[in-house]
XYZ file of C-alpha atoms in Angstrom:
558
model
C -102.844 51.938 58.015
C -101.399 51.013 61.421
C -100.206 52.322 64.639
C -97.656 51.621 67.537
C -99.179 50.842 70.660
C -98.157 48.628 73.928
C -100.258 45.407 74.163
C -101.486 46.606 77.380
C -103.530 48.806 75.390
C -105.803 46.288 74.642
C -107.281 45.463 77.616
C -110.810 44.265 77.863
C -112.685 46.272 80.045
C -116.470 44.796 80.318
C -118.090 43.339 83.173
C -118.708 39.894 81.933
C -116.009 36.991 80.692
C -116.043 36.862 76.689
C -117.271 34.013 75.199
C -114.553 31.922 73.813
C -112.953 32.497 70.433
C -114.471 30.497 67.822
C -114.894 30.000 63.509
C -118.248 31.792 63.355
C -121.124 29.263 62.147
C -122.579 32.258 60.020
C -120.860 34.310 57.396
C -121.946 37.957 56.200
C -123.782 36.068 53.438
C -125.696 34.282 55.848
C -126.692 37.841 58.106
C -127.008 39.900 55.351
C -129.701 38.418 52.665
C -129.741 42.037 50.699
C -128.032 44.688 49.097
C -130.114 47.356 50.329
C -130.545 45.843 53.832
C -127.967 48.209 55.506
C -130.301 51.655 53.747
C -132.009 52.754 56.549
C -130.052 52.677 59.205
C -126.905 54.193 57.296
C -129.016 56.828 56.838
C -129.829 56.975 60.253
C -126.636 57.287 61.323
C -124.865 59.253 59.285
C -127.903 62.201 60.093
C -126.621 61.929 63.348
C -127.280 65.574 65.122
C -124.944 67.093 67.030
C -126.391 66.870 70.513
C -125.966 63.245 70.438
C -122.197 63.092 69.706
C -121.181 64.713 73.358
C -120.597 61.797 74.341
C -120.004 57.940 73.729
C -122.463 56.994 75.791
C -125.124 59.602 74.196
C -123.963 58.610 70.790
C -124.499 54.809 71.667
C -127.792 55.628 72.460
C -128.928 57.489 69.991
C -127.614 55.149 67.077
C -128.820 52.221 69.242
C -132.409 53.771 68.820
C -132.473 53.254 65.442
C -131.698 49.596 65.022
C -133.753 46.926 65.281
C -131.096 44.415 65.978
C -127.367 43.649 67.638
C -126.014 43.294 63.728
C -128.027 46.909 62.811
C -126.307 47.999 66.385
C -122.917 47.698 65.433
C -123.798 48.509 62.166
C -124.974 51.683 63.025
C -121.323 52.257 65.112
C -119.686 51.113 61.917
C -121.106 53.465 60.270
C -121.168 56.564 62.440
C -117.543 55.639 63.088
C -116.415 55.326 59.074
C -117.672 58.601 58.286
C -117.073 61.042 60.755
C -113.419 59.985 62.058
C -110.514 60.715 59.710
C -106.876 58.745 60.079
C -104.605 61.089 61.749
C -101.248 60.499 59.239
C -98.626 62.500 61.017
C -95.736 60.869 61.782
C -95.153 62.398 65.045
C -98.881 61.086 66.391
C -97.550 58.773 69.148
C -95.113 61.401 70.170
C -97.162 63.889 70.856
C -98.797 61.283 73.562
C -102.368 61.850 71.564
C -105.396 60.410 74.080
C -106.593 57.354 71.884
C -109.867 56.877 74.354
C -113.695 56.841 72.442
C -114.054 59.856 74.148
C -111.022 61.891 73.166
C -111.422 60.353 69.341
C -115.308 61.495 69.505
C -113.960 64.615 70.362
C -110.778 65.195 68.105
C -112.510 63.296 65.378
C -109.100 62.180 64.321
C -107.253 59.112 65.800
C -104.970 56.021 64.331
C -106.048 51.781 64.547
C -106.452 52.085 68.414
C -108.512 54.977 69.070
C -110.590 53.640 66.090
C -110.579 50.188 67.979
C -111.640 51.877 70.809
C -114.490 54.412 70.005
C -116.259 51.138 68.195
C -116.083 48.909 71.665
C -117.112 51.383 74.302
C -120.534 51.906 71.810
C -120.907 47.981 71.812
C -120.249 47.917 75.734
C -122.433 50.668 76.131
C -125.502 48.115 74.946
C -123.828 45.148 76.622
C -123.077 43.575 72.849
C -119.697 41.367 73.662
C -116.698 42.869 71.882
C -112.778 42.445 71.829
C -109.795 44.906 70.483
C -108.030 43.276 68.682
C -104.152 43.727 67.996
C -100.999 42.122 65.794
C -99.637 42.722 62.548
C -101.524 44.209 59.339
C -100.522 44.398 55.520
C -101.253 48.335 55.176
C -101.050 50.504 52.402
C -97.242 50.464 52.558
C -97.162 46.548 52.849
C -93.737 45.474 51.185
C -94.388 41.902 49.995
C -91.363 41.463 50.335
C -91.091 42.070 54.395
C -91.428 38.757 56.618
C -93.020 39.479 59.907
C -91.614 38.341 63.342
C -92.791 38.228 66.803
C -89.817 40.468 67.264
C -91.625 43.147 66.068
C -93.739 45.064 68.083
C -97.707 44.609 66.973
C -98.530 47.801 64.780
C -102.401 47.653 64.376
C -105.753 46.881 66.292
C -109.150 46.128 64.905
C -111.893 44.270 66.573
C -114.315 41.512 66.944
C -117.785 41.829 67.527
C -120.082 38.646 68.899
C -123.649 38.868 67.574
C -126.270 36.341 66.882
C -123.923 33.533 68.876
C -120.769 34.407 66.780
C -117.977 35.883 66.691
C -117.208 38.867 63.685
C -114.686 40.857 62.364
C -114.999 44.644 62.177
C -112.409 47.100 61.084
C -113.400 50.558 61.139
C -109.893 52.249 60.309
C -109.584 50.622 56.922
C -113.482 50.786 56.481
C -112.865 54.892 57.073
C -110.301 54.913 53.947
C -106.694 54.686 52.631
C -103.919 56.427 52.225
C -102.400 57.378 49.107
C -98.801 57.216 47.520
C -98.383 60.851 48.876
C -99.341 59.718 52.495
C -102.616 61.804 52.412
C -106.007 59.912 54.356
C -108.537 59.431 51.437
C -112.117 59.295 52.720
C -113.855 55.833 51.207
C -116.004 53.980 52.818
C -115.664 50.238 52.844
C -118.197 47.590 53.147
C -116.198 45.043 52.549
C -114.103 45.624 56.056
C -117.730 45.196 58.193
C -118.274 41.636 59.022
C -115.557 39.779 56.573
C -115.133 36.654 56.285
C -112.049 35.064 58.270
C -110.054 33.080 55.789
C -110.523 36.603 53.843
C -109.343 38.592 56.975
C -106.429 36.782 57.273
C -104.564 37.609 54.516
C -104.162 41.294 55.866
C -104.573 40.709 59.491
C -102.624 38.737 62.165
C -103.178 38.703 65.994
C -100.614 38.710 68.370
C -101.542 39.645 71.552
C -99.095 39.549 74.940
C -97.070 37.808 73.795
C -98.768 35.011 73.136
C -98.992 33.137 69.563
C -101.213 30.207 71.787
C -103.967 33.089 72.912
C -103.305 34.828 69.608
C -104.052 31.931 67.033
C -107.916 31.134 68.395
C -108.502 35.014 67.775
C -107.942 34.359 63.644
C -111.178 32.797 63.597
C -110.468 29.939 61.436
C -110.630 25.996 61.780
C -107.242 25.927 60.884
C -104.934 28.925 61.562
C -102.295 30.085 60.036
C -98.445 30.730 61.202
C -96.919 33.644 60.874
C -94.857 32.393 58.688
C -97.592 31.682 56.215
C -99.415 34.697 56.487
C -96.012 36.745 55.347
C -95.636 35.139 52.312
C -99.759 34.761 51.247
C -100.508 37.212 48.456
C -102.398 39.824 49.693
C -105.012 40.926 47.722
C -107.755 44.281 47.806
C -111.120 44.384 49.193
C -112.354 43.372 45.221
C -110.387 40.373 44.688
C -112.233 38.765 47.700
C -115.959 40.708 46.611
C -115.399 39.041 43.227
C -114.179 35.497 44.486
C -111.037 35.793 43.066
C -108.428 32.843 43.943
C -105.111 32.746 42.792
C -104.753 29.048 42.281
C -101.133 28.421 40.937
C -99.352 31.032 42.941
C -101.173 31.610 46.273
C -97.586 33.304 47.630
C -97.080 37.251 47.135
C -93.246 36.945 45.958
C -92.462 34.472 43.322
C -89.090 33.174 42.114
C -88.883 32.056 38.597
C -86.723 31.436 36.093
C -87.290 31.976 31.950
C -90.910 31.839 31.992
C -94.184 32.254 35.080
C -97.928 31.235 34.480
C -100.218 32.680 37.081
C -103.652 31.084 37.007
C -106.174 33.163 38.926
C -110.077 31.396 39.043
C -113.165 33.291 39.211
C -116.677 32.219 39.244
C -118.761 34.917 37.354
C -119.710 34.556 33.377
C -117.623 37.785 32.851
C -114.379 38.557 33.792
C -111.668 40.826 32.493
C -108.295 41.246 33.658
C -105.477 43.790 32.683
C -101.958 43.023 33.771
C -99.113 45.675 34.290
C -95.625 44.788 34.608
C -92.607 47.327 36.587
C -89.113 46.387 36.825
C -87.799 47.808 40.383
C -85.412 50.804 40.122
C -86.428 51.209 36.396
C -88.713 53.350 34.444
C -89.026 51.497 31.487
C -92.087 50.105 30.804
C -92.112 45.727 30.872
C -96.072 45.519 29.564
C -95.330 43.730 26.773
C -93.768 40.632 28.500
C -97.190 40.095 30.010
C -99.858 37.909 28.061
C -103.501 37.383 29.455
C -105.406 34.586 28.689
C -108.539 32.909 28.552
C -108.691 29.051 29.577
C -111.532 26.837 30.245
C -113.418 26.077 33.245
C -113.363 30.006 34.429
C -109.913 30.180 34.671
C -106.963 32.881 33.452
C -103.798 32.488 32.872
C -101.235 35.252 33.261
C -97.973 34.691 31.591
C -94.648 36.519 32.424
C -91.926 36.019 30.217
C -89.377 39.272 30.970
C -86.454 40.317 28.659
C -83.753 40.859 31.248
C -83.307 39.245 35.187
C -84.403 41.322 38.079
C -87.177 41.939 40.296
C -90.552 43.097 38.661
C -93.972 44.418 40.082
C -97.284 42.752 38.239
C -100.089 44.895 39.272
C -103.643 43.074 38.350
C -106.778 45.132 37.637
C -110.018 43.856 36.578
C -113.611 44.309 36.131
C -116.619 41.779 36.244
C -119.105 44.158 34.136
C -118.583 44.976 30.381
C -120.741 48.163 30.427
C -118.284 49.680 33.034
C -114.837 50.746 31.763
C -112.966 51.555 35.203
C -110.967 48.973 36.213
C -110.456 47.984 40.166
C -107.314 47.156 41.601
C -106.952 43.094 42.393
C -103.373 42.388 43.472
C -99.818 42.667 43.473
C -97.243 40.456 42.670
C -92.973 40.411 42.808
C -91.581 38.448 40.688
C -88.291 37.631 41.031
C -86.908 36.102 37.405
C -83.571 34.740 38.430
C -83.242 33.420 33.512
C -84.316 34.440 30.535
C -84.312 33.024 27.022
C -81.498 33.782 24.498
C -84.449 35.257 23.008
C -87.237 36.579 24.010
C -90.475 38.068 22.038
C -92.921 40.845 23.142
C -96.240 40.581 23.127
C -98.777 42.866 21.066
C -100.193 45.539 22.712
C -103.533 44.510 23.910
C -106.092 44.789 27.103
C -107.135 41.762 28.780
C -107.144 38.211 27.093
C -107.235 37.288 23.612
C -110.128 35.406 22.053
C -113.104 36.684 21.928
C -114.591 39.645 22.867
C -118.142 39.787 25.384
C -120.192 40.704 22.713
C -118.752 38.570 20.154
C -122.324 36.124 19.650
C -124.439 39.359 19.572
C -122.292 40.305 16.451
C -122.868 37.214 15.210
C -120.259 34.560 15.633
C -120.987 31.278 16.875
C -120.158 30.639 20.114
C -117.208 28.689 19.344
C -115.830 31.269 17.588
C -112.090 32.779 19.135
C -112.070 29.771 21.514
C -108.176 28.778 20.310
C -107.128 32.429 20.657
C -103.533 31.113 20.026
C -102.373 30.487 16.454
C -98.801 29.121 16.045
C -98.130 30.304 11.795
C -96.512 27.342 9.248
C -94.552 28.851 6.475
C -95.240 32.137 7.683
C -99.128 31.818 6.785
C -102.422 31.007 8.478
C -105.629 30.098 6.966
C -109.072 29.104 8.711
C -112.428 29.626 8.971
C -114.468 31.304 12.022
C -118.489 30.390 12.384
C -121.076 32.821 11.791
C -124.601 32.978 12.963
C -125.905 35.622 10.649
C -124.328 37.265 7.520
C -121.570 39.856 9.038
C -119.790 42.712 7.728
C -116.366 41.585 8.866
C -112.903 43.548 8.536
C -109.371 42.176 9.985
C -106.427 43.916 11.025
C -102.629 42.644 11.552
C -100.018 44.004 14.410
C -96.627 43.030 14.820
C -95.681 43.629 18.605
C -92.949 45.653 18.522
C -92.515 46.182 14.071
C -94.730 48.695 12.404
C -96.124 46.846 9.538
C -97.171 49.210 6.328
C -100.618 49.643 6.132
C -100.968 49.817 2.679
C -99.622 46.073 2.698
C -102.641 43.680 2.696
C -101.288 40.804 5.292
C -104.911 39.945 5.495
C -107.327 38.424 3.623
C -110.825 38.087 5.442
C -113.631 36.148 2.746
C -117.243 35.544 3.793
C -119.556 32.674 2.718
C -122.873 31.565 3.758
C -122.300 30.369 7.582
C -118.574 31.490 8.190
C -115.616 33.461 7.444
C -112.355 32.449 6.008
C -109.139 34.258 7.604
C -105.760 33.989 5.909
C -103.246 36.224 7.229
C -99.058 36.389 6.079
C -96.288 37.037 8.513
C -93.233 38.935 6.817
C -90.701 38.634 9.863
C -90.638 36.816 13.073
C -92.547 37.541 16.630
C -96.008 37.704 18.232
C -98.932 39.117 16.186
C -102.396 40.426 17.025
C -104.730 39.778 14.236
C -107.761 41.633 14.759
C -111.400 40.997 13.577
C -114.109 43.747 13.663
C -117.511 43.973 12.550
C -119.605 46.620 11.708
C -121.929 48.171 15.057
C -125.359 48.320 14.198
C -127.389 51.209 13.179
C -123.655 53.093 12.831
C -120.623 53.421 10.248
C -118.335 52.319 12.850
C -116.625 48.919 13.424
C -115.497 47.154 16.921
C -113.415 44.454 17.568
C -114.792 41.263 18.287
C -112.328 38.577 18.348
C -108.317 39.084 18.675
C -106.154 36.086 17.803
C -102.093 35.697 19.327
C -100.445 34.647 16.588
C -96.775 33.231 16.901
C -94.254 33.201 13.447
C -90.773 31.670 14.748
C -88.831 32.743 10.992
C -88.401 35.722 8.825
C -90.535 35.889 5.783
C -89.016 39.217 4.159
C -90.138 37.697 0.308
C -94.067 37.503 1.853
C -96.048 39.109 -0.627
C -99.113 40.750 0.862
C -102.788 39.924 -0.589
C -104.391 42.043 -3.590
C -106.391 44.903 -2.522
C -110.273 44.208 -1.905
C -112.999 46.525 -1.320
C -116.581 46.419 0.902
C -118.451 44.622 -2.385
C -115.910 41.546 -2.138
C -117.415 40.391 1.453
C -120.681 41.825 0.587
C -120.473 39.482 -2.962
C -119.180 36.465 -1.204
C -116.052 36.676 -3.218
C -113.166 34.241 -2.646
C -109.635 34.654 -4.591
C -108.498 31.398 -6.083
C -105.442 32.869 -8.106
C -103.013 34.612 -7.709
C -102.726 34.643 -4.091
C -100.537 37.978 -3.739
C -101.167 41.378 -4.224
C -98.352 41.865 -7.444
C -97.713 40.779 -10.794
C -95.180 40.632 -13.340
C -94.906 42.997 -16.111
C -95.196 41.987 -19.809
C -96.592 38.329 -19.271
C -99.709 36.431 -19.595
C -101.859 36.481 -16.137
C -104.578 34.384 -15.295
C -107.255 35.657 -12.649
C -109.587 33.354 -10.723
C -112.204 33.739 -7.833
C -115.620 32.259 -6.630
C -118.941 33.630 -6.019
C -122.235 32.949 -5.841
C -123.763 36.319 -6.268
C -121.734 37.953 -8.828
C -123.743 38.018 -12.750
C -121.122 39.716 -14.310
C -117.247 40.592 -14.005
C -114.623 42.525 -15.692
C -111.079 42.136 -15.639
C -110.141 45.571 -16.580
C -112.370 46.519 -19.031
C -112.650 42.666 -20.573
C -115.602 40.376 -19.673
C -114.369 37.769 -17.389
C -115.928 33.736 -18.048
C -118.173 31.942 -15.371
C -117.889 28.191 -15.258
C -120.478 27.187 -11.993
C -119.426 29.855 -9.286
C -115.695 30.416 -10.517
C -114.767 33.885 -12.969
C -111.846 33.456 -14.335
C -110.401 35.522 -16.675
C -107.090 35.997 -18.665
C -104.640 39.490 -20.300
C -101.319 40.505 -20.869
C -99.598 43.140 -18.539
C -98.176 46.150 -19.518
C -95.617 47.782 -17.408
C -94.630 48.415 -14.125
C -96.579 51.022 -11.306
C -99.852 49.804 -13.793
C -103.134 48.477 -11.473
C -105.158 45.791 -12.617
C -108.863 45.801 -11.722
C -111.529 43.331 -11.076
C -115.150 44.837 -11.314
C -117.969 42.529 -10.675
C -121.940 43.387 -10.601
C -124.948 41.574 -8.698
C -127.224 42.261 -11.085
C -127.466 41.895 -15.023
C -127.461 45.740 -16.308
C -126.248 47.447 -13.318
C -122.758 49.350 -12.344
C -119.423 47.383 -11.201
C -117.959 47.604 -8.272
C -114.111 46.893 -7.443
C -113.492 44.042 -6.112
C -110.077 42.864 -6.449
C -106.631 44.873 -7.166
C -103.275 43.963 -8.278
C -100.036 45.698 -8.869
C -97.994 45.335 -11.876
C -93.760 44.599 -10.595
């Protein structure tokens, strides 16, 4: 949100010089030690009766009488100020010569940046606290990332600075107030993020330029070292969250990025959890690009977002995130263009999945070790994988194989998931080429229901149309500890002599078909002749002498 004003607008009207402009020597951390610190005196002010809004300097008063300090002053202003002035949107606001003053905004309750601006500085001079308006260029809700700001422009927005406690503060009550939406409607929400942030985080979205003057301007950023203009068109711009969270993009600090072929973005944060969703929008399109996006996990509290689009252009890659697993909404971080002058002769899609692969938050409560879905990324040989994932406790595993853009039969066993004392063994087959998700879920407990837990990326560069999937199994082959020796596919030939082999070291007794199967240490293995094709063969296997079978393994006779 912005407006169009003069600079002379932003004159300074107290009574005493302004202290010099200077990097404040305490942050927000540093002034505000608790969550809840800010309770009572929001409360304060937003009961605010009538009889004290008449005027600014009754309303100063009155919230001043309920703070115990300069920062609960101008706290209670911010306040006051956030919640009872909505962001006039019409276009035709500076036409119609509206009165921007504290006391024509206090009594129209509606204004743009500069009346905001205003209202909050004749409170502060009412109690003699030093303050400055504030004016140059913003990133609003209709920033184009794409747009390079010049001092040929007229400045568009104000916002001010507030000195307290020997220091100078930011405080910006019009984006604190709310935003506007896609349909250019003011949405109410209050922002605590925009009350006393942090200058290097200030800077991405703000710019002074005042009179003229880029030498007057710069000492007004607040920072050690500031920034050109120059610089602060191209730096990403991020929302309120990214910065709340700690968020830094690492590899591509710019908001437009020029690529060719393939982009990783590498964003750091510092919390345990974090999960990130990536969107990608091709400009002037409506088809959806998702699936040239891959998330992923690296070490040292990093993630990596790749980009590798199907056709040149200019794309939109929206980030959203959340730093809590027991709250599904995600929060808006950022947004990227990407401009992807290449691609590949050939390029794959990813599966279909939210956030990165590996594993999931829960993953060592289900009982996997922690190493478990640390290599997320599988590359297949011969159109096959086969490994083993560690186990804490005995799990009642099930896996689950996507192709990203083929639907794969799910009557066809691709997988083969095996469980023995301290781990699971995953073997998986790949009939035709492209990116795979291979799933692993494990039961919840106390319920019938199963959740994932780990999801794998698995790469198969050939075709594989002859891959036979794996026989049928049931819940009693896990449960038995059962591991297939031979044959390794799911069919048979008709009319000829089979052999069937597996291990296990719970099973006392096992048919093949209806024909006692032998037991040499933990290996069955037992022997027939098939009949013809479309007949099943069945292995049936007991835990106990004297007891019922239960399938186990199935084959189909070709």
């Amino acid at each position: 949100m912005g407006c169009t004003q003069s600079s002379n607008k932003y004159t300074e009207d107290g009574d005493l010089p302004l202290p010099p402009p200077r990097p404040p020597r305490k942050l927000k951390r540093d002034l505000v030690k608790r969550e809840d610190q800010f309770k009572a005196i929001d409360e304060y002010a937003l009961k605010t009766p009538r009889s004290a809004e008449l005027s600014v300097t009754a309303l100063s008063a009155h919230l001043v009488n309920g703070a115990k300090s300069d920062l609960e002053r101008i706290r209670a202003f911010y306040r006051w100020i956030t919640h009872n002035i909505r962001y006039d949107t019409r276009s035709d606001f500076h036409d119609r010569n509206i009165d921007t003053s504290g006391a024509a905004v206090l009594r129209m309750r509606s204004t743009v940046c500069i009346g905001y601006a205003n209202l909050f500085a004749e409170l502060c001079r009412e109690c003699k606290i030093p303050v400055k308006i504030v004016s140059g260029y913003s990133k609003s809700f209709n920033y184009d990332p794409e747009r390079v700001f010049t001092t040929r422009e007229t400045p568009e927005h104000a916002w001010n600075a507030v000195y307290i406690h020997g220091n100078w503060q930011f405080v910006e009550c019009t984006w604190g107030a709310g935003s506007i939406d896609e349909r250019g409607a003011f949405i109410k929400n209050f922002s605590d993020f925009h009350f006393l942030t942090k200058p290097s985080h200030f800077i991405v979205t703000h710019f002074p330029y005042m009179d003229n003057d880029m030498s007057k301007s710069q000492p007004w950023q607040l920072l050690p070292n500031p920034l050109s203009l120059e610089t602060f068109s191209k730096r990403l711009k991020g929302f309120s969250q990214m910065y709340v969270w700690n968020l830094k993009p690492i590899s591509h600090p710019d908001g437009v990025v020029t690529f060719s072929r393939k982009l990783d973005l590498t964003i750091q944060y510092p919390s345990s959890y974090f999960f990130v969703v990536a969107r990608l929008s091709k400009k002037f399109s409506t088809r959806n690009f998702d699936q040239y996006v891959l998330v992923e996990n690296l070490s040292g509290n990093k993630i990596r977002i790749r980009v590798t689009p199907s056709e040149k252009g200019t794309y939109t890659l929206k980030l959203f995130g959340r730093t809590d697993p027991a709250i599904e909404e995600l929060t808006a971080l950022t947004n990227y263009v990407l401009k992807c002058e290449e691609v590949d002769s050939e390029v794959f899609a990813f599966p279909s999945h939210q956030g990165p692969f590996g594993s999931y938050h829960d993953y060592t409560e289900a009982g996997f070790h922690s190493s478990a879905g640390k290599k997320a990324f599988l590359q297949s040989k011969s159109g096959k994988v086969d490994f083993s994932i560690k186990t804490t406790k005995i799990v009642d595993a099930v896996a689950k194989l996507e192709h990203a853009t083929k639907n794969l039969n799910l009557s066809d066993n691709y997988t083969l998931l095996e469980r023995e004392k301290g781990q699971l063994h995953l073997k998986a087959k790949f009939p035709s080429k492209g990116y795979y998700k291979l799933s692993v879920f494990t039961k919840n407990e106390n319920a019938e229901t199963f959740s994932p837990r780990i999801a794998y990326l698995v790469f198969c560069g050939e075709d594989y149309p002859k891959s036979e999937p794996f026989p049928k199994t049931f819940p009693q082959t896990t449960q038995f500890e059962c591991r297939l020796l031979s044959p390794a596919t799911c069919e048979v030939k008709a009319h000829e002599q089979i052999q069937i082999r597996f291990s296990s070291p719970k099973i006392v007794q096992a048919l093949l078909h209806e024909t006692p199967m032998e037991k040499s240490g933990n290996v069955w293995e037992g022997k027939m002749k098939t009949s013809s094709p479309g007949e099943r063969i069945r292995v049936s296997a007991s835990d106990q002498k004297g007891s019922g079978y239960w399938r186990i393994y199935e084959f189909n006779v070709m």
